[in-house]
PDB file of C-alpha atoms in Angstrom:
ATOM      1  CA  MET A   1      73.541  34.367  69.139  1.00 79.00           C
ATOM      2  CA  ALA A   2      73.718  33.029  72.671  1.00 84.00           C
ATOM      3  CA  ASP A   3      71.776  34.752  75.426  1.00 93.00           C
ATOM      4  CA  ARG A   4      73.839  36.995  77.650  1.00 93.00           C
ATOM      5  CA  LEU A   5      75.449  35.066  80.535  1.00 95.00           C
ATOM      6  CA  ASP A   6      74.784  31.686  78.873  1.00 97.00           C
ATOM      7  CA  VAL A   7      78.392  30.511  78.840  1.00 98.00           C
ATOM      8  CA  ALA A   8      77.682  26.980  77.616  1.00 97.00           C
ATOM      9  CA  GLU A   9      75.704  28.196  74.610  1.00 97.00           C
ATOM     10  CA  ARG A  10      78.253  30.867  73.750  1.00 98.00           C
ATOM     11  CA  LEU A  11      81.158  28.426  73.926  1.00 98.00           C
ATOM     12  CA  ALA A  12      79.250  25.974  71.743  1.00 98.00           C
ATOM     13  CA  GLU A  13      79.081  28.588  69.007  1.00 98.00           C
ATOM     14  CA  GLY A  14      82.868  28.533  68.690  1.00 98.00           C
ATOM     15  CA  VAL A  15      83.402  24.773  68.825  1.00 98.00           C
ATOM     16  CA  PRO A  16      83.316  24.226  65.025  1.00 98.00           C
ATOM     17  CA  ALA A  17      86.028  26.855  64.575  1.00 98.00           C
ATOM     18  CA  VAL A  18      88.146  25.202  67.257  1.00 98.00           C
ATOM     19  CA  ASP A  19      87.689  21.803  65.621  1.00 98.00           C
ATOM     20  CA  HIS A  20      88.940  23.231  62.331  1.00 98.00           C
ATOM     21  CA  ALA A  21      91.995  24.732  64.018  1.00 98.00           C
ATOM     22  CA  GLN A  22      92.663  21.471  65.840  1.00 98.00           C
ATOM     23  CA  SER A  23      92.607  19.552  62.555  1.00 98.00           C
ATOM     24  CA  TYR A  24      95.081  21.966  61.007  1.00 98.00           C
ATOM     25  CA  VAL A  25      97.454  21.719  63.965  1.00 98.00           C
ATOM     26  CA  ARG A  26      97.299  17.916  64.019  1.00 97.00           C
ATOM     27  CA  ALA A  27      98.103  17.746  60.320  1.00 98.00           C
ATOM     28  CA  CYS A  28     101.058  20.100  60.750  1.00 98.00           C
ATOM     29  CA  HIS A  29     102.251  18.103  63.741  1.00 98.00           C
ATOM     30  CA  ALA A  30     102.116  14.927  61.644  1.00 97.00           C
ATOM     31  CA  LEU A  31     104.570  16.615  59.285  1.00 97.00           C
ATOM     32  CA  GLY A  32     106.958  17.608  62.066  1.00 96.00           C
ATOM     33  CA  TYR A  33     105.596  20.911  63.370  1.00 97.00           C
ATOM     34  CA  GLN A  34     106.182  21.361  67.119  1.00 96.00           C
ATOM     35  CA  HIS A  35     104.905  23.862  69.670  1.00 97.00           C
ATOM     36  CA  PRO A  36     104.601  23.128  73.405  1.00 96.00           C
ATOM     37  CA  ASP A  37     101.213  24.840  73.734  1.00 96.00           C
ATOM     38  CA  LEU A  38      99.727  23.456  70.525  1.00 97.00           C
ATOM     39  CA  THR A  39     101.119  19.990  69.821  1.00 96.00           C
ATOM     40  CA  ALA A  40     101.878  18.473  73.240  1.00 96.00           C
ATOM     41  CA  GLN A  41      98.737  16.327  72.986  1.00 94.00           C
ATOM     42  CA  PRO A  42      96.134  15.657  70.275  1.00 92.00           C
ATOM     43  CA  ALA A  43      93.307  17.768  71.771  1.00 95.00           C
ATOM     44  CA  GLN A  44      95.372  20.616  73.194  1.00 97.00           C
ATOM     45  CA  LEU A  45      93.469  23.365  71.379  1.00 98.00           C
ATOM     46  CA  ARG A  46      90.180  22.042  72.701  1.00 96.00           C
ATOM     47  CA  ASP A  47      91.654  22.086  76.198  1.00 97.00           C
ATOM     48  CA  TRP A  48      92.701  25.714  75.788  1.00 97.00           C
ATOM     49  CA  TYR A  49      89.275  26.634  74.518  1.00 98.00           C
ATOM     50  CA  GLY A  50      87.436  24.730  77.257  1.00 96.00           C
ATOM     51  CA  THR A  51      89.012  26.390  80.297  1.00 96.00           C
ATOM     52  CA  GLU A  52      85.652  28.016  81.133  1.00 97.00           C
ATOM     53  CA  ASP A  53      83.533  24.888  80.670  1.00 96.00           C
ATOM     54  CA  GLY A  54      81.045  24.662  83.533  1.00 96.00           C
ATOM     55  CA  LEU A  55      81.154  28.373  84.349  1.00 97.00           C
ATOM     56  CA  ASP A  56      77.610  29.299  85.426  1.00 97.00           C
ATOM     57  CA  LEU A  57      77.204  33.058  85.255  1.00 98.00           C
ATOM     58  CA  ARG A  58      73.462  32.801  85.745  1.00 97.00           C
ATOM     59  CA  ALA A  59      74.079  31.299  89.179  1.00 98.00           C
ATOM     60  CA  LEU A  60      76.449  34.182  89.901  1.00 97.00           C
ATOM     61  CA  ASP A  61      73.775  36.591  88.696  1.00 97.00           C
ATOM     62  CA  ARG A  62      71.325  35.083  91.185  1.00 97.00           C
ATOM     63  CA  ASP A  63      73.924  35.488  93.930  1.00 97.00           C
ATOM     64  CA  CYS A  64      74.222  39.162  93.011  1.00 97.00           C
ATOM     65  CA  ALA A  65      70.464  39.597  93.339  1.00 97.00           C
ATOM     66  CA  GLU A  66      70.432  37.861  96.724  1.00 97.00           C
ATOM     67  CA  LEU A  67      73.255  40.057  98.009  1.00 96.00           C
ATOM     68  CA  ARG A  68      71.383  43.142  96.816  1.00 96.00           C
ATOM     69  CA  ALA A  69      68.221  41.971  98.565  1.00 97.00           C
ATOM     70  CA  ALA A  70      70.121  41.243 101.781  1.00 96.00           C
ATOM     71  CA  GLY A  71      71.673  44.711 101.716  1.00 95.00           C
ATOM     72  CA  GLU A  72      68.264  46.308 101.224  1.00 95.00           C
ATOM     73  CA  ALA A  73      66.787  44.265 104.086  1.00 96.00           C
ATOM     74  CA  VAL A  74      69.578  45.291 106.458  1.00 94.00           C
ATOM     75  CA  THR A  75      69.241  48.933 105.391  1.00 94.00           C
ATOM     76  CA  GLU A  76      65.510  48.875 106.107  1.00 95.00           C
ATOM     77  CA  ALA A  77      66.075  47.220 109.489  1.00 94.00           C
ATOM     78  CA  LEU A  78      68.669  49.892 110.264  1.00 93.00           C
ATOM     79  CA  ARG A  79      66.180  52.637 109.409  1.00 93.00           C
ATOM     80  CA  VAL A  80      63.662  51.160 111.828  1.00 94.00           C
ATOM     81  CA  GLN A  81      66.300  50.776 114.520  1.00 90.00           C
ATOM     82  CA  ARG A  82      67.460  54.391 114.237  1.00 92.00           C
ATOM     83  CA  ALA A  83      63.863  55.521 114.673  1.00 91.00           C
ATOM     84  CA  GLN A  84      63.634  53.362 117.792  1.00 91.00           C
ATOM     85  CA  VAL A  85      66.787  54.966 119.176  1.00 90.00           C
ATOM     86  CA  ALA A  86      65.141  58.375 118.897  1.00 89.00           C
ATOM     87  CA  GLU A  87      62.053  57.083 120.689  1.00 90.00           C
ATOM     88  CA  LEU A  88      64.205  55.502 123.386  1.00 88.00           C
ATOM     89  CA  ALA A  89      66.074  58.756 123.981  1.00 88.00           C
ATOM     90  CA  ALA A  90      62.787  60.601 124.429  1.00 88.00           C
ATOM     91  CA  ALA A  91      61.241  58.002 126.717  1.00 89.00           C
ATOM     92  CA  TRP A  92      64.168  57.135 128.985  1.00 88.00           C
ATOM     93  CA  THR A  93      66.202  59.885 130.597  1.00 86.00           C
ATOM     94  CA  GLY A  94      68.977  59.769 133.090  1.00 89.00           C
ATOM     95  CA  PRO A  95      72.288  57.918 133.177  1.00 88.00           C
ATOM     96  CA  GLY A  96      70.693  54.557 132.445  1.00 86.00           C
ATOM     97  CA  GLY A  97      68.797  55.930 129.460  1.00 86.00           C
ATOM     98  CA  ASP A  98      71.909  57.638 128.127  1.00 88.00           C
ATOM     99  CA  ALA A  99      73.845  54.380 128.379  1.00 88.00           C
ATOM    100  CA  ALA A 100      71.052  52.509 126.601  1.00 88.00           C
ATOM    101  CA  VAL A 101      70.990  55.077 123.790  1.00 88.00           C
ATOM    102  CA  ARG A 102      74.760  54.862 123.347  1.00 89.00           C
ATOM    103  CA  PHE A 103      74.523  51.084 123.179  1.00 89.00           C
ATOM    104  CA  MET A 104      71.815  51.246 120.523  1.00 89.00           C
ATOM    105  CA  GLU A 105      73.816  53.803 118.531  1.00 90.00           C
ATOM    106  CA  ARG A 106      76.820  51.477 118.522  1.00 90.00           C
ATOM    107  CA  HIS A 107      74.513  48.712 117.373  1.00 89.00           C
ATOM    108  CA  CYS A 108      73.288  50.934 114.525  1.00 92.00           C
ATOM    109  CA  ASP A 109      76.844  51.802 113.510  1.00 92.00           C
ATOM    110  CA  THR A 110      77.718  48.112 113.287  1.00 92.00           C
ATOM    111  CA  ALA A 111      74.578  47.394 111.274  1.00 92.00           C
ATOM    112  CA  ALA A 112      75.491  50.235 108.909  1.00 94.00           C
ATOM    113  CA  THR A 113      78.875  48.595 108.331  1.00 93.00           C
ATOM    114  CA  VAL A 114      77.162  45.295 107.521  1.00 93.00           C
ATOM    115  CA  ALA A 115      74.791  46.992 105.075  1.00 94.00           C
ATOM    116  CA  ALA A 116      77.675  48.780 103.350  1.00 94.00           C
ATOM    117  CA  GLU A 117      79.658  45.555 102.996  1.00 94.00           C
ATOM    118  CA  LEU A 118      76.649  43.731 101.555  1.00 95.00           C
ATOM    119  CA  ARG A 119      76.211  46.454  98.948  1.00 95.00           C
ATOM    120  CA  ALA A 120      79.933  46.358  98.167  1.00 95.00           C
ATOM    121  CA  ALA A 121      79.849  42.559  97.862  1.00 96.00           C
ATOM    122  CA  ALA A 122      76.937  42.794  95.432  1.00 97.00           C
ATOM    123  CA  GLN A 123      78.816  45.347  93.331  1.00 97.00           C
ATOM    124  CA  ARG A 124      81.960  43.207  93.286  1.00 97.00           C
ATOM    125  CA  CYS A 125      80.036  40.123  92.222  1.00 97.00           C
ATOM    126  CA  GLU A 126      78.247  42.096  89.514  1.00 98.00           C
ATOM    127  CA  SER A 127      81.594  43.336  88.206  1.00 97.00           C
ATOM    128  CA  LEU A 128      82.929  39.782  88.307  1.00 98.00           C
ATOM    129  CA  ARG A 129      79.901  38.525  86.384  1.00 98.00           C
ATOM    130  CA  ASP A 130      80.284  41.181  83.697  1.00 98.00           C
ATOM    131  CA  ASN A 131      84.056  40.738  83.382  1.00 98.00           C
ATOM    132  CA  LEU A 132      83.770  36.975  83.030  1.00 98.00           C
ATOM    133  CA  TRP A 133      81.108  37.273  80.373  1.00 98.00           C
ATOM    134  CA  TYR A 134      83.202  39.790  78.443  1.00 98.00           C
ATOM    135  CA  LEU A 135      86.225  37.470  78.524  1.00 98.00           C
ATOM    136  CA  VAL A 136      84.264  34.420  77.372  1.00 98.00           C
ATOM    137  CA  ASP A 137      82.428  36.341  74.674  1.00 98.00           C
ATOM    138  CA  ALA A 138      85.654  37.877  73.337  1.00 97.00           C
ATOM    139  CA  LYS A 139      87.379  34.504  73.309  1.00 98.00           C
ATOM    140  CA  VAL A 140      84.638  32.901  71.252  1.00 98.00           C
ATOM    141  CA  ALA A 141      84.563  35.867  68.892  1.00 97.00           C
ATOM    142  CA  THR A 142      88.315  35.566  68.314  1.00 97.00           C
ATOM    143  CA  ALA A 143      88.130  31.825  67.639  1.00 98.00           C
ATOM    144  CA  ILE A 144      85.376  32.355  65.078  1.00 98.00           C
ATOM    145  CA  ALA A 145      87.098  35.337  63.460  1.00 97.00           C
ATOM    146  CA  VAL A 146      90.403  33.495  63.052  1.00 97.00           C
ATOM    147  CA  ASP A 147      88.596  30.586  61.418  1.00 97.00           C
ATOM    148  CA  ASP A 148      86.482  32.812  59.178  1.00 97.00           C
ATOM    149  CA  GLY A 149      89.646  34.411  57.836  1.00 95.00           C
ATOM    150  CA  THR A 150      90.266  31.203  55.878  1.00 95.00           C
ATOM    151  CA  GLN A 151      86.682  30.485  54.903  1.00 96.00           C
ATOM    152  CA  ALA A 152      87.513  30.293  51.203  1.00 96.00           C
ATOM    153  CA  GLN A 153      90.341  27.804  51.757  1.00 97.00           C
ATOM    154  CA  ARG A 154      88.532  25.795  54.428  1.00 97.00           C
ATOM    155  CA  PRO A 155      87.179  22.893  52.322  1.00 97.00           C
ATOM    156  CA  ALA A 156      90.542  22.219  50.674  1.00 97.00           C
ATOM    157  CA  TRP A 157      92.483  22.646  53.913  1.00 98.00           C
ATOM    158  CA  LEU A 158      90.228  20.359  55.927  1.00 98.00           C
ATOM    159  CA  ALA A 159      90.385  17.699  53.228  1.00 98.00           C
ATOM    160  CA  ALA A 160      94.179  17.907  53.072  1.00 98.00           C
ATOM    161  CA  ALA A 161      94.457  17.793  56.863  1.00 98.00           C
ATOM    162  CA  ALA A 162      92.211  14.721  57.025  1.00 97.00           C
ATOM    163  CA  THR A 163      94.318  12.943  54.405  1.00 97.00           C
ATOM    164  CA  VAL A 164      97.561  13.700  56.239  1.00 97.00           C
ATOM    165  CA  ILE A 165      96.107  12.561  59.578  1.00 96.00           C
ATOM    166  CA  THR A 166      94.382   9.383  58.351  1.00 94.00           C
ATOM    167  CA  GLY A 167      96.516   8.497  55.333  1.00 92.00           C
ATOM    168  CA  VAL A 168      93.424   8.035  53.162  1.00 93.00           C
ATOM    169  CA  GLY A 169      93.628   9.821  49.812  1.00 91.00           C
ATOM    170  CA  ASP A 170      96.352  11.541  47.830  1.00 95.00           C
ATOM    171  CA  ARG A 171      98.811  12.045  50.667  1.00 94.00           C
ATOM    172  CA  GLN A 172     101.494  13.671  48.525  1.00 95.00           C
ATOM    173  CA  ALA A 173      99.160  16.400  47.305  1.00 97.00           C
ATOM    174  CA  ALA A 174      97.706  16.800  50.789  1.00 97.00           C
ATOM    175  CA  GLU A 175     101.145  17.222  52.337  1.00 97.00           C
ATOM    176  CA  ARG A 176     101.958  19.917  49.814  1.00 97.00           C
ATOM    177  CA  VAL A 177      98.815  21.863  50.757  1.00 98.00           C
ATOM    178  CA  VAL A 178      99.536  21.495  54.464  1.00 98.00           C
ATOM    179  CA  ARG A 179     103.185  22.536  54.187  1.00 98.00           C
ATOM    180  CA  GLU A 180     102.644  25.449  51.827  1.00 97.00           C
ATOM    181  CA  GLN A 181      99.307  26.824  53.034  1.00 98.00           C
ATOM    182  CA  VAL A 182      98.144  25.392  56.345  1.00 98.00           C
ATOM    183  CA  LEU A 183     101.434  25.449  58.251  1.00 98.00           C
ATOM    184  CA  PRO A 184     102.065  29.217  57.767  1.00 98.00           C
ATOM    185  CA  TYR A 185      98.504  29.854  58.949  1.00 98.00           C
ATOM    186  CA  VAL A 186      99.021  27.693  62.039  1.00 98.00           C
ATOM    187  CA  ASP A 187     102.385  29.266  62.862  1.00 96.00           C
ATOM    188  CA  ASN A 188     101.000  32.782  62.573  1.00 95.00           C
ATOM    189  CA  GLU A 189      97.270  33.145  63.224  1.00 96.00           C
ATOM    190  CA  ILE A 190      96.875  30.111  65.484  1.00 97.00           C
ATOM    191  CA  ARG A 191     100.142  30.481  67.385  1.00 96.00           C
ATOM    192  CA  ASP A 192      99.839  34.251  67.743  1.00 94.00           C
ATOM    193  CA  ASP A 193      96.291  35.623  67.714  1.00 94.00           C
ATOM    194  CA  TRP A 194      94.401  32.468  68.690  1.00 97.00           C
ATOM    195  CA  LEU A 195      96.735  31.195  71.393  1.00 97.00           C
ATOM    196  CA  THR A 196      97.340  34.665  72.844  1.00 97.00           C
ATOM    197  CA  THR A 197      93.600  35.154  73.281  1.00 97.00           C
ATOM    198  CA  MET A 198      93.189  31.779  74.983  1.00 98.00           C
ATOM    199  CA  ARG A 199      96.012  32.547  77.409  1.00 97.00           C
ATOM    200  CA  SER A 200      94.786  36.035  78.195  1.00 97.00           C
ATOM    201  CA  THR A 201      91.264  34.722  78.800  1.00 98.00           C
ATOM    202  CA  ARG A 202      92.488  32.074  81.225  1.00 97.00           C
ATOM    203  CA  ASP A 203      94.657  34.596  83.074  1.00 98.00           C
ATOM    204  CA  GLY A 204      91.934  37.245  83.037  1.00 98.00           C
ATOM    205  CA  VAL A 205      89.404  34.883  84.595  1.00 98.00           C
ATOM    206  CA  ALA A 206      91.828  33.943  87.378  1.00 97.00           C
ATOM    207  CA  THR A 207      92.689  37.592  88.016  1.00 98.00           C
ATOM    208  CA  SER A 208      89.018  38.576  88.160  1.00 97.00           C
ATOM    209  CA  TYR A 209      88.295  35.950  90.802  1.00 97.00           C
ATOM    210  CA  ASP A 210      91.401  36.857  92.803  1.00 97.00           C
ATOM    211  CA  MET A 211      90.505  40.552  92.909  1.00 96.00           C
ATOM    212  CA  VAL A 212      87.021  39.877  94.231  1.00 96.00           C
ATOM    213  CA  THR A 213      88.050  37.315  96.831  1.00 94.00           C
ATOM    214  CA  GLU A 214      90.902  39.511  98.083  1.00 95.00           C
ATOM    215  CA  ARG A 215      88.617  42.512  98.509  1.00 93.00           C
ATOM    216  CA  MET A 216      86.021  40.459 100.323  1.00 91.00           C
ATOM    217  CA  ALA A 217      88.661  38.934 102.586  1.00 92.00           C
ATOM    218  CA  ALA A 218      89.877  42.445 103.446  1.00 91.00           C
ATOM    219  CA  ALA A 219      86.436  43.531 104.674  1.00 87.00           C
ATOM    220  CA  PRO A 220      86.514  44.508 108.356  1.00 84.00           C
ATOM    221  CA  ALA A 221      85.119  42.063 110.867  1.00 87.00           C
ATOM    222  CA  VAL A 222      82.076  43.342 112.728  1.00 86.00           C
ATOM    223  CA  LEU A 223      80.814  42.443 116.172  1.00 86.00           C
ATOM    224  CA  PHE A 224      77.508  43.404 117.714  1.00 85.00           C
ATOM    225  CA  ASP A 225      77.782  44.332 121.397  1.00 81.00           C
ATOM    226  CA  ALA A 226      75.781  42.372 123.928  1.00 80.00           C
ATOM    227  CA  PRO A 227      73.918  44.475 126.506  1.00 72.00           C
ATOM    228  CA  THR A 228      75.259  44.139 130.034  1.00 66.00           C
ATOM    229  CA  ASP A 229      74.882  46.850 132.655  1.00 51.00           C
ATOM    230  CA  LEU A 230      73.760  50.051 130.930  1.00 49.00           C
ATOM    231  CA  ASP A 231      74.320  52.449 133.871  1.00 49.00           C
ATOM    232  CA  PRO A 232      77.879  53.821 133.618  1.00 52.00           C
ATOM    233  CA  GLY A 233      77.757  54.999 137.229  1.00 52.00           C
ATOM    234  CA  CYS A 234      76.858  51.664 138.716  1.00 51.00           C
ATOM    235  CA  PRO A 235      79.602  49.110 139.089  1.00 53.00           C
ATOM    236  CA  PRO A 236      78.759  45.714 137.713  1.00 51.00           C
ATOM    237  CA  VAL A 237      77.152  43.412 140.163  1.00 47.00           C
ATOM    238  CA  ARG A 238      79.362  40.494 140.946  1.00 55.00           C
ATOM    239  CA  PRO A 239      78.103  37.383 142.637  1.00 54.00           C
ATOM    240  CA  ALA A 240      79.046  37.095 146.257  1.00 56.00           C
ATOM    241  CA  PRO A 241      81.803  34.617 146.924  1.00 62.00           C
ATOM    242  CA  PRO A 242      80.487  31.290 148.132  1.00 58.00           C
ATOM    243  CA  THR A 243      80.416  30.958 151.895  1.00 58.00           C
ATOM    244  CA  ALA A 244      81.827  27.948 153.619  1.00 53.00           C
ATOM    245  CA  PRO A 245      79.172  25.626 155.008  1.00 55.00           C
ATOM    246  CA  PRO A 246      78.739  25.896 158.778  1.00 52.00           C
ATOM    247  CA  VAL A 247      80.941  23.551 160.735  1.00 49.00           C
ATOM    248  CA  ALA A 248      79.291  21.644 163.518  1.00 49.00           C
ATOM    249  CA  VAL A 249      81.128  22.322 166.772  1.00 45.00           C
ATOM    250  CA  THR A 250      81.234  19.510 169.228  1.00 47.00           C
ATOM    251  CA  PRO A 251      81.506  20.925 172.792  1.00 46.00           C
ATOM    252  CA  ALA A 252      84.499  19.726 174.685  1.00 43.00           C
ATOM    253  CA  ALA A 253      83.925  17.465 177.655  1.00 44.00           C
ATOM    254  CA  ALA A 254      83.279  19.472 180.783  1.00 44.00           C
ATOM    255  CA  ALA A 255      86.327  19.776 182.997  1.00 43.00           C
ATOM    256  CA  ALA A 256      86.165  17.717 186.223  1.00 46.00           C
ATOM    257  CA  SER A 257      85.090  19.801 189.224  1.00 49.00           C
ATOM    258  CA  PRO A 258      87.705  20.106 191.964  1.00 50.00           C
ATOM    259  CA  PRO A 259      87.006  17.852 194.980  1.00 49.00           C
ATOM    260  CA  PRO A 260      85.238  19.542 197.882  1.00 49.00           C
ATOM    261  CA  ASP A 261      87.343  20.819 200.754  1.00 46.00           C
ATOM    262  CA  PRO A 262      87.780  18.185 203.494  1.00 47.00           C
ATOM    263  CA  ALA A 263      85.609  18.572 206.547  1.00 47.00           C
ATOM    264  CA  PRO A 264      87.424  20.197 209.480  1.00 46.00           C
ATOM    265  CA  THR A 265      88.676  17.833 212.161  1.00 45.00           C
ATOM    266  CA  ALA A 266      88.364  18.334 215.897  1.00 41.00           C
TER     267      ALA A 266
END
């Protein structure tokens, strides 16, 4: 049995069952059986089964642990900061101290929001991890169970299917087995139970991802205030407007003195 969260190993356990089902479907298709989700291409059942190939739930599990650790780190930092707010309130009194305390309290409130969202993100990712594993595990179990239901007939059915597909052997007898025994199995168990499980797994995986991403996208944006002037009674200091550079004044030419009065005549 595959280790929990080992998707590749768990999927590998169901591959022989899928190969058997694929052989049956190909043989039926060679005799005229048609279904858009089973016979559109030679390896269609393998494609249905492999929709979760490459899914790494162990990487997601590590992400969950890192989110948990980040939430714990922020929570511890918040605890230290709240203690510092109390010390600040005791050490700094007056309007400026009150403004500083209010600023730090707002900072703590924002940090608390961040810590809560980190914890929520960890929980969502853990739920996603568990849901995905359940879907993959159930899919493999269904594929194996459907195949095991014909365990007694399997050798004869596989031989008949191979003869119909390759043309090697007693084709007439093989066609009779496929038409009378294999085709009803394909049109019932494979088309109904098997295919329904593959579809629901694919849709369930997509829905699980969508739910988590939508909830994370809906998380409120947070903004830490930047300290400016902490005294509510003091207007903010604004820089003085630039003064114009002094203009050199060139003195005007001195006005000509009036001519002296003429000397009196005799």
